[in-house]
PDB file of C-alpha atoms in Angstrom:
ATOM      1  CA  MET V   1     -44.059  57.937  43.621  1.00 87.00           C
ATOM      2  CA  LEU V   2     -45.210  58.552  40.024  1.00 96.00           C
ATOM      3  CA  THR V   3     -48.770  57.565  39.139  1.00 97.00           C
ATOM      4  CA  LEU V   4     -50.706  57.881  35.911  1.00 98.00           C
ATOM      5  CA  GLU V   5     -54.419  57.247  36.566  1.00 97.00           C
ATOM      6  CA  SER V   6     -56.910  56.530  33.756  1.00 98.00           C
ATOM      7  CA  ILE V   7     -54.795  58.416  31.230  1.00 98.00           C
ATOM      8  CA  THR V   8     -56.068  59.005  27.691  1.00 98.00           C
ATOM      9  CA  ALA V   9     -53.756  60.976  25.421  1.00 97.00           C
ATOM     10  CA  GLY V  10     -52.709  61.462  21.802  1.00 96.00           C
ATOM     11  CA  TYR V  11     -51.865  63.859  19.026  1.00 96.00           C
ATOM     12  CA  GLY V  12     -54.467  65.928  17.170  1.00 93.00           C
ATOM     13  CA  ASP V  13     -57.415  63.687  16.296  1.00 93.00           C
ATOM     14  CA  SER V  14     -55.438  60.535  16.989  1.00 95.00           C
ATOM     15  CA  THR V  15     -55.814  58.732  20.318  1.00 97.00           C
ATOM     16  CA  VAL V  16     -52.693  56.798  21.350  1.00 97.00           C
ATOM     17  CA  LEU V  17     -53.193  55.962  25.018  1.00 98.00           C
ATOM     18  CA  ARG V  18     -56.514  54.643  26.251  1.00 97.00           C
ATOM     19  CA  ASN V  19     -57.390  54.630  29.973  1.00 97.00           C
ATOM     20  CA  VAL V  20     -53.871  53.780  31.049  1.00 98.00           C
ATOM     21  CA  ASN V  21     -52.970  53.144  34.656  1.00 98.00           C
ATOM     22  CA  PHE V  22     -49.263  53.101  35.421  1.00 97.00           C
ATOM     23  CA  THR V  23     -47.360  53.383  38.694  1.00 97.00           C
ATOM     24  CA  VAL V  24     -43.696  53.694  39.655  1.00 97.00           C
ATOM     25  CA  GLY V  25     -42.882  53.176  43.302  1.00 96.00           C
ATOM     26  CA  ASP V  26     -40.114  54.863  45.253  1.00 94.00           C
ATOM     27  CA  GLY V  27     -36.801  53.518  44.002  1.00 94.00           C
ATOM     28  CA  GLU V  28     -38.526  51.002  41.721  1.00 97.00           C
ATOM     29  CA  VAL V  29     -37.254  49.968  38.290  1.00 98.00           C
ATOM     30  CA  VAL V  30     -40.068  49.521  35.755  1.00 98.00           C
ATOM     31  CA  ALA V  31     -39.626  48.052  32.255  1.00 96.00           C
ATOM     32  CA  LEU V  32     -42.107  49.327  29.707  1.00 96.00           C
ATOM     33  CA  LEU V  33     -42.407  46.863  26.819  1.00 93.00           C
ATOM     34  CA  GLY V  34     -44.553  46.454  23.756  1.00 91.00           C
ATOM     35  CA  PRO V  35     -44.485  46.207  19.945  1.00 89.00           C
ATOM     36  CA  ASN V  36     -43.722  49.206  17.739  1.00 88.00           C
ATOM     37  CA  GLY V  37     -46.587  51.687  17.804  1.00 90.00           C
ATOM     38  CA  ALA V  38     -47.924  50.461  21.112  1.00 93.00           C
ATOM     39  CA  GLY V  39     -47.690  53.936  22.711  1.00 96.00           C
ATOM     40  CA  LYS V  40     -44.588  53.562  24.850  1.00 96.00           C
ATOM     41  CA  THR V  41     -42.920  56.810  23.805  1.00 96.00           C
ATOM     42  CA  THR V  42     -46.234  58.628  24.102  1.00 97.00           C
ATOM     43  CA  LEU V  43     -46.618  57.285  27.654  1.00 98.00           C
ATOM     44  CA  LEU V  44     -43.167  58.644  28.579  1.00 97.00           C
ATOM     45  CA  ARG V  45     -43.906  62.002  26.946  1.00 97.00           C
ATOM     46  CA  THR V  46     -47.233  62.218  28.780  1.00 97.00           C
ATOM     47  CA  ALA V  47     -45.657  61.306  32.104  1.00 97.00           C
ATOM     48  CA  THR V  48     -43.131  64.156  31.695  1.00 96.00           C
ATOM     49  CA  GLY V  49     -45.446  66.963  30.475  1.00 96.00           C
ATOM     50  CA  PHE V  50     -44.609  66.889  26.779  1.00 96.00           C
ATOM     51  CA  VAL V  51     -48.045  65.524  25.888  1.00 97.00           C
ATOM     52  CA  ARG V  52     -51.074  66.819  27.817  1.00 96.00           C
ATOM     53  CA  PRO V  53     -53.595  64.097  28.653  1.00 97.00           C
ATOM     54  CA  ARG V  54     -57.159  64.463  27.424  1.00 97.00           C
ATOM     55  CA  SER V  55     -58.369  62.830  30.644  1.00 97.00           C
ATOM     56  CA  GLY V  56     -56.907  61.285  33.787  1.00 97.00           C
ATOM     57  CA  ARG V  57     -54.458  62.432  36.440  1.00 97.00           C
ATOM     58  CA  ILE V  58     -50.661  62.448  36.806  1.00 98.00           C
ATOM     59  CA  ASP V  59     -49.424  62.469  40.389  1.00 96.00           C
ATOM     60  CA  LEU V  60     -45.924  62.724  41.833  1.00 95.00           C
ATOM     61  CA  ASN V  61     -45.649  62.125  45.588  1.00 92.00           C
ATOM     62  CA  GLY V  62     -49.109  63.473  46.117  1.00 91.00           C
ATOM     63  CA  ASP V  63     -48.639  66.533  43.910  1.00 93.00           C
ATOM     64  CA  ASP V  64     -51.055  66.715  40.951  1.00 96.00           C
ATOM     65  CA  LEU V  65     -48.911  67.607  37.895  1.00 96.00           C
ATOM     66  CA  THR V  66     -51.651  67.003  35.258  1.00 96.00           C
ATOM     67  CA  GLY V  67     -51.397  69.580  32.496  1.00 93.00           C
ATOM     68  CA  ASN V  68     -48.194  71.159  33.820  1.00 95.00           C
ATOM     69  CA  SER V  69     -45.377  72.106  31.400  1.00 95.00           C
ATOM     70  CA  PRO V  70     -42.247  69.935  31.155  1.00 94.00           C
ATOM     71  CA  HIS V  71     -40.080  72.324  33.189  1.00 91.00           C
ATOM     72  CA  ARG V  72     -42.469  71.873  36.145  1.00 93.00           C
ATOM     73  CA  TYR V  73     -41.917  68.109  35.979  1.00 94.00           C
ATOM     74  CA  THR V  74     -38.187  68.664  35.845  1.00 90.00           C
ATOM     75  CA  ARG V  75     -38.244  70.896  38.919  1.00 89.00           C
ATOM     76  CA  LYS V  76     -40.171  68.244  40.794  1.00 93.00           C
ATOM     77  CA  GLY V  77     -37.446  65.647  40.041  1.00 91.00           C
ATOM     78  CA  VAL V  78     -38.694  64.011  36.861  1.00 94.00           C
ATOM     79  CA  CYS V  79     -36.001  63.389  34.234  1.00 91.00           C
ATOM     80  CA  HIS V  80     -36.929  62.415  30.708  1.00 92.00           C
ATOM     81  CA  LEU V  81     -34.202  60.963  28.417  1.00 90.00           C
ATOM     82  CA  PRO V  82     -35.866  60.661  24.977  1.00 89.00           C
ATOM     83  CA  GLU V  83     -34.972  58.337  22.168  1.00 82.00           C
ATOM     84  CA  GLY V  84     -32.352  60.049  20.007  1.00 72.00           C
ATOM     85  CA  ARG V  85     -30.111  61.190  22.912  1.00 68.00           C
ATOM     86  CA  GLY V  86     -31.734  64.533  23.805  1.00 76.00           C
ATOM     87  CA  ILE V  87     -28.525  66.540  23.670  1.00 86.00           C
ATOM     88  CA  PHE V  88     -27.517  69.818  21.948  1.00 90.00           C
ATOM     89  CA  PRO V  89     -25.276  68.575  19.037  1.00 92.00           C
ATOM     90  CA  SER V  90     -23.893  71.977  18.083  1.00 94.00           C
ATOM     91  CA  LEU V  91     -22.684  72.775  21.662  1.00 94.00           C
ATOM     92  CA  THR V  92     -19.613  71.340  23.291  1.00 94.00           C
ATOM     93  CA  VAL V  93     -19.690  68.622  25.890  1.00 91.00           C
ATOM     94  CA  LEU V  94     -18.948  71.210  28.572  1.00 89.00           C
ATOM     95  CA  GLU V  95     -21.692  73.539  27.368  1.00 89.00           C
ATOM     96  CA  ASN V  96     -24.164  70.656  27.433  1.00 88.00           C
ATOM     97  CA  LEU V  97     -23.099  69.884  30.984  1.00 85.00           C
ATOM     98  CA  THR V  98     -23.397  73.493  32.086  1.00 84.00           C
ATOM     99  CA  ILE V  99     -26.980  73.612  30.795  1.00 83.00           C
ATOM    100  CA  GLN V 100     -27.800  70.288  32.411  1.00 78.00           C
ATOM    101  CA  ALA V 101     -26.321  71.267  35.759  1.00 74.00           C
ATOM    102  CA  ARG V 102     -28.724  74.218  35.991  1.00 68.00           C
ATOM    103  CA  GLY V 103     -26.547  76.528  38.072  1.00 61.00           C
ATOM    104  CA  ALA V 104     -24.934  73.860  40.253  1.00 61.00           C
ATOM    105  CA  ASP V 105     -21.371  74.470  41.469  1.00 61.00           C
ATOM    106  CA  ALA V 106     -19.171  73.976  38.370  1.00 59.00           C
ATOM    107  CA  LYS V 107     -16.191  72.488  40.229  1.00 67.00           C
ATOM    108  CA  SER V 108     -18.411  70.029  42.079  1.00 71.00           C
ATOM    109  CA  PHE V 109     -20.338  68.737  39.068  1.00 73.00           C
ATOM    110  CA  LEU V 110     -17.230  68.551  36.901  1.00 78.00           C
ATOM    111  CA  SER V 111     -15.440  66.482  39.521  1.00 79.00           C
ATOM    112  CA  ASP V 112     -18.376  64.088  39.770  1.00 75.00           C
ATOM    113  CA  PHE V 113     -18.643  63.963  35.952  1.00 80.00           C
ATOM    114  CA  LYS V 114     -14.977  63.096  35.472  1.00 83.00           C
ATOM    115  CA  GLU V 115     -15.291  60.241  37.969  1.00 81.00           C
ATOM    116  CA  MET V 116     -18.429  58.738  36.352  1.00 81.00           C
ATOM    117  CA  PHE V 117     -17.618  59.471  32.705  1.00 85.00           C
ATOM    118  CA  PRO V 118     -13.810  59.514  32.300  1.00 86.00           C
ATOM    119  CA  ASN V 119     -13.860  59.121  28.545  1.00 86.00           C
ATOM    120  CA  LEU V 120     -16.232  62.004  28.011  1.00 88.00           C
ATOM    121  CA  ALA V 121     -14.235  64.110  30.443  1.00 89.00           C
ATOM    122  CA  LYS V 122     -11.398  64.070  27.903  1.00 91.00           C
ATOM    123  CA  ARG V 123     -13.718  65.635  25.282  1.00 92.00           C
ATOM    124  CA  LEU V 124     -15.153  68.614  27.138  1.00 92.00           C
ATOM    125  CA  GLY V 125     -14.251  70.969  24.267  1.00 93.00           C
ATOM    126  CA  GLN V 126     -15.602  68.718  21.545  1.00 94.00           C
ATOM    127  CA  THR V 127     -19.046  69.324  19.973  1.00 95.00           C
ATOM    128  CA  ALA V 128     -21.607  66.815  21.126  1.00 92.00           C
ATOM    129  CA  GLY V 129     -22.664  66.088  17.556  1.00 91.00           C
ATOM    130  CA  SER V 130     -19.208  64.835  16.698  1.00 94.00           C
ATOM    131  CA  LEU V 131     -19.226  62.193  19.441  1.00 92.00           C
ATOM    132  CA  SER V 132     -19.885  58.558  18.698  1.00 89.00           C
ATOM    133  CA  GLY V 133     -23.395  57.249  19.325  1.00 86.00           C
ATOM    134  CA  GLY V 134     -22.333  55.625  22.530  1.00 87.00           C
ATOM    135  CA  GLU V 135     -20.673  58.769  23.814  1.00 89.00           C
ATOM    136  CA  GLN V 136     -23.730  60.812  22.953  1.00 90.00           C
ATOM    137  CA  GLN V 137     -25.905  58.414  24.961  1.00 88.00           C
ATOM    138  CA  MET V 138     -23.491  58.679  27.898  1.00 88.00           C
ATOM    139  CA  LEU V 139     -23.733  62.447  27.713  1.00 89.00           C
ATOM    140  CA  ALA V 140     -27.520  62.212  27.737  1.00 87.00           C
ATOM    141  CA  LEU V 141     -27.346  59.936  30.820  1.00 86.00           C
ATOM    142  CA  SER V 142     -24.998  62.346  32.535  1.00 84.00           C
ATOM    143  CA  ARG V 143     -27.952  64.784  32.797  1.00 78.00           C
ATOM    144  CA  ALA V 144     -29.704  62.310  35.034  1.00 79.00           C
ATOM    145  CA  TYR V 145     -26.590  61.944  37.151  1.00 75.00           C
ATOM    146  CA  LEU V 146     -25.939  65.696  37.537  1.00 77.00           C
ATOM    147  CA  THR V 147     -29.507  66.766  38.337  1.00 76.00           C
ATOM    148  CA  SER V 148     -30.220  64.165  41.065  1.00 78.00           C
ATOM    149  CA  PRO V 149     -33.789  63.336  39.928  1.00 89.00           C
ATOM    150  CA  LYS V 150     -36.311  61.255  41.829  1.00 93.00           C
ATOM    151  CA  VAL V 151     -37.343  59.321  38.742  1.00 96.00           C
ATOM    152  CA  ILE V 152     -35.726  58.811  35.322  1.00 95.00           C
ATOM    153  CA  LEU V 153     -37.753  57.870  32.224  1.00 96.00           C
ATOM    154  CA  VAL V 154     -35.405  56.634  29.468  1.00 94.00           C
ATOM    155  CA  ASP V 155     -36.538  55.732  25.960  1.00 94.00           C
ATOM    156  CA  GLU V 156     -34.575  53.016  24.097  1.00 92.00           C
ATOM    157  CA  PRO V 157     -31.160  53.621  25.763  1.00 90.00           C
ATOM    158  CA  SER V 158     -29.462  50.871  23.725  1.00 89.00           C
ATOM    159  CA  LEU V 159     -30.835  51.805  20.303  1.00 86.00           C
ATOM    160  CA  GLY V 160     -28.138  51.544  17.579  1.00 83.00           C
ATOM    161  CA  LEU V 161     -25.331  50.874  19.997  1.00 87.00           C
ATOM    162  CA  ALA V 162     -22.652  48.138  20.018  1.00 88.00           C
ATOM    163  CA  PRO V 163     -22.981  45.396  22.710  1.00 90.00           C
ATOM    164  CA  ARG V 164     -19.962  46.679  24.627  1.00 89.00           C
ATOM    165  CA  ILE V 165     -21.516  50.176  24.850  1.00 88.00           C
ATOM    166  CA  ILE V 166     -24.862  48.698  25.871  1.00 91.00           C
ATOM    167  CA  ASP V 167     -23.080  46.994  28.741  1.00 92.00           C
ATOM    168  CA  GLN V 168     -21.733  50.345  29.896  1.00 89.00           C
ATOM    169  CA  ILE V 169     -25.151  52.007  29.577  1.00 90.00           C
ATOM    170  CA  TYR V 170     -26.691  49.315  31.776  1.00 93.00           C
ATOM    171  CA  GLU V 171     -23.941  49.613  34.309  1.00 91.00           C
ATOM    172  CA  LEU V 172     -24.929  53.270  34.634  1.00 89.00           C
ATOM    173  CA  LEU V 173     -28.631  52.466  34.874  1.00 93.00           C
ATOM    174  CA  THR V 174     -27.865  49.884  37.549  1.00 94.00           C
ATOM    175  CA  GLY V 175     -25.912  52.537  39.382  1.00 90.00           C
ATOM    176  CA  PHE V 176     -28.882  54.897  39.333  1.00 91.00           C
ATOM    177  CA  ALA V 177     -31.090  52.159  40.776  1.00 94.00           C
ATOM    178  CA  ALA V 178     -28.547  51.396  43.479  1.00 93.00           C
ATOM    179  CA  ARG V 179     -28.736  55.055  44.518  1.00 90.00           C
ATOM    180  CA  GLY V 180     -32.512  54.691  45.037  1.00 93.00           C
ATOM    181  CA  ILE V 181     -33.572  56.572  41.888  1.00 94.00           C
ATOM    182  CA  ALA V 182     -36.715  55.182  40.329  1.00 96.00           C
ATOM    183  CA  LEU V 183     -36.378  54.183  36.632  1.00 97.00           C
ATOM    184  CA  VAL V 184     -38.754  53.613  33.784  1.00 97.00           C
ATOM    185  CA  VAL V 185     -36.967  51.960  30.841  1.00 97.00           C
ATOM    186  CA  VAL V 186     -38.376  51.410  27.345  1.00 95.00           C
ATOM    187  CA  GLU V 187     -36.142  48.788  25.805  1.00 92.00           C
ATOM    188  CA  GLN V 188     -36.002  46.636  22.671  1.00 87.00           C
ATOM    189  CA  TYR V 189     -33.828  44.019  24.351  1.00 88.00           C
ATOM    190  CA  VAL V 190     -36.290  42.231  26.634  1.00 87.00           C
ATOM    191  CA  GLN V 191     -33.685  40.203  28.520  1.00 89.00           C
ATOM    192  CA  ARG V 192     -31.812  43.385  29.471  1.00 90.00           C
ATOM    193  CA  ALA V 193     -34.972  45.070  30.649  1.00 90.00           C
ATOM    194  CA  LEU V 194     -36.129  42.099  32.730  1.00 91.00           C
ATOM    195  CA  ALA V 195     -32.676  41.685  34.378  1.00 93.00           C
ATOM    196  CA  LEU V 196     -32.817  45.308  35.589  1.00 95.00           C
ATOM    197  CA  ALA V 197     -36.517  45.679  36.392  1.00 96.00           C
ATOM    198  CA  ASP V 198     -38.613  45.034  39.444  1.00 96.00           C
ATOM    199  CA  LYS V 199     -41.897  45.404  37.576  1.00 96.00           C
ATOM    200  CA  VAL V 200     -43.017  45.118  33.929  1.00 95.00           C
ATOM    201  CA  TYR V 201     -45.803  46.826  32.009  1.00 95.00           C
ATOM    202  CA  ILE V 202     -46.662  45.703  28.534  1.00 93.00           C
ATOM    203  CA  LEU V 203     -48.524  48.011  26.158  1.00 94.00           C
ATOM    204  CA  SER V 204     -50.482  47.059  23.045  1.00 92.00           C
ATOM    205  CA  ARG V 205     -52.432  49.509  20.909  1.00 93.00           C
ATOM    206  CA  GLY V 206     -52.360  52.100  23.697  1.00 95.00           C
ATOM    207  CA  GLU V 207     -53.659  49.862  26.462  1.00 96.00           C
ATOM    208  CA  VAL V 208     -51.896  48.052  29.312  1.00 95.00           C
ATOM    209  CA  ILE V 209     -52.282  44.335  28.671  1.00 92.00           C
ATOM    210  CA  HIS V 210     -49.967  43.102  31.399  1.00 90.00           C
ATOM    211  CA  ALA V 211     -48.570  44.429  34.657  1.00 93.00           C
ATOM    212  CA  GLY V 212     -46.551  42.350  37.125  1.00 92.00           C
ATOM    213  CA  LYS V 213     -43.294  41.394  38.650  1.00 93.00           C
ATOM    214  CA  ALA V 214     -40.345  41.034  36.257  1.00 92.00           C
ATOM    215  CA  SER V 215     -39.234  37.811  37.970  1.00 89.00           C
ATOM    216  CA  GLU V 216     -42.502  36.171  36.940  1.00 87.00           C
ATOM    217  CA  LEU V 217     -42.088  36.662  33.209  1.00 83.00           C
ATOM    218  CA  ASP V 218     -40.048  34.580  30.769  1.00 81.00           C
ATOM    219  CA  PRO V 219     -38.447  36.504  27.869  1.00 77.00           C
ATOM    220  CA  ASP V 220     -39.589  33.870  25.352  1.00 79.00           C
ATOM    221  CA  GLU V 221     -43.162  34.242  26.540  1.00 76.00           C
ATOM    222  CA  ILE V 222     -43.009  38.002  26.105  1.00 79.00           C
ATOM    223  CA  TYR V 223     -41.642  37.697  22.570  1.00 74.00           C
ATOM    224  CA  GLN V 224     -44.216  35.157  21.463  1.00 72.00           C
ATOM    225  CA  ARG V 225     -47.361  36.087  23.455  1.00 67.00           C
ATOM    226  CA  TYR V 226     -47.072  39.827  23.668  1.00 66.00           C
ATOM    227  CA  LEU V 227     -44.681  41.027  20.912  1.00 67.00           C
ATOM    228  CA  GLY V 228     -45.827  38.542  18.320  1.00 62.00           C
ATOM    229  CA  ILE V 229     -42.363  37.359  17.272  1.00 54.00           C
ATOM    230  CA  GLU V 230     -40.311  34.211  17.751  1.00 50.00           C
ATOM    231  CA  ALA V 231     -37.538  34.457  20.394  1.00 48.00           C
TER     232      ALA V 231
END
């Protein structure tokens, strides 16, 4: 479905990604792992149009999107959920939803939202910035639910959240996967990522140093061999 071929990208004079090849199949869940500074966030930003590659090609279902603006990716079914929630904190929950729904039938999307996010449904008039961290992440994830994307790229969904909230986040991600939506997940908790993923890519210094089935990797090996820390 989504393919990055020989991608080199960065910011200004700094090169972050070097000749990266990365593929997400139809309905596939991919975990993107690596140490801090490896280029994971830059890869997601490049794959969604926020960073233009210096060389290489980005393809979605045979459509060359290389160099296109982010809104073109969105229209093609690519949903980027960045680290830091990606919501409008000064707007209410309902206003955030209205923007996210992009003209969809209000009654329909509110009905779906209330079923999937009952706690947030009680806070439609509350500003998004006053929600808890977990509630803000849920609101960010609701965009993926309401817009029916083909592939979701989510950056550190569990960052700064309590274990109980992380469980809820991963229940939602599992639900997306069950609906046949492809996922790319950047995650600090390796065990969580491996339990969800079909395939794993590991980045180091802007290069892919491992690509393979999630079932073939042991979390302790990833920590010690690839992330350079003890499990």
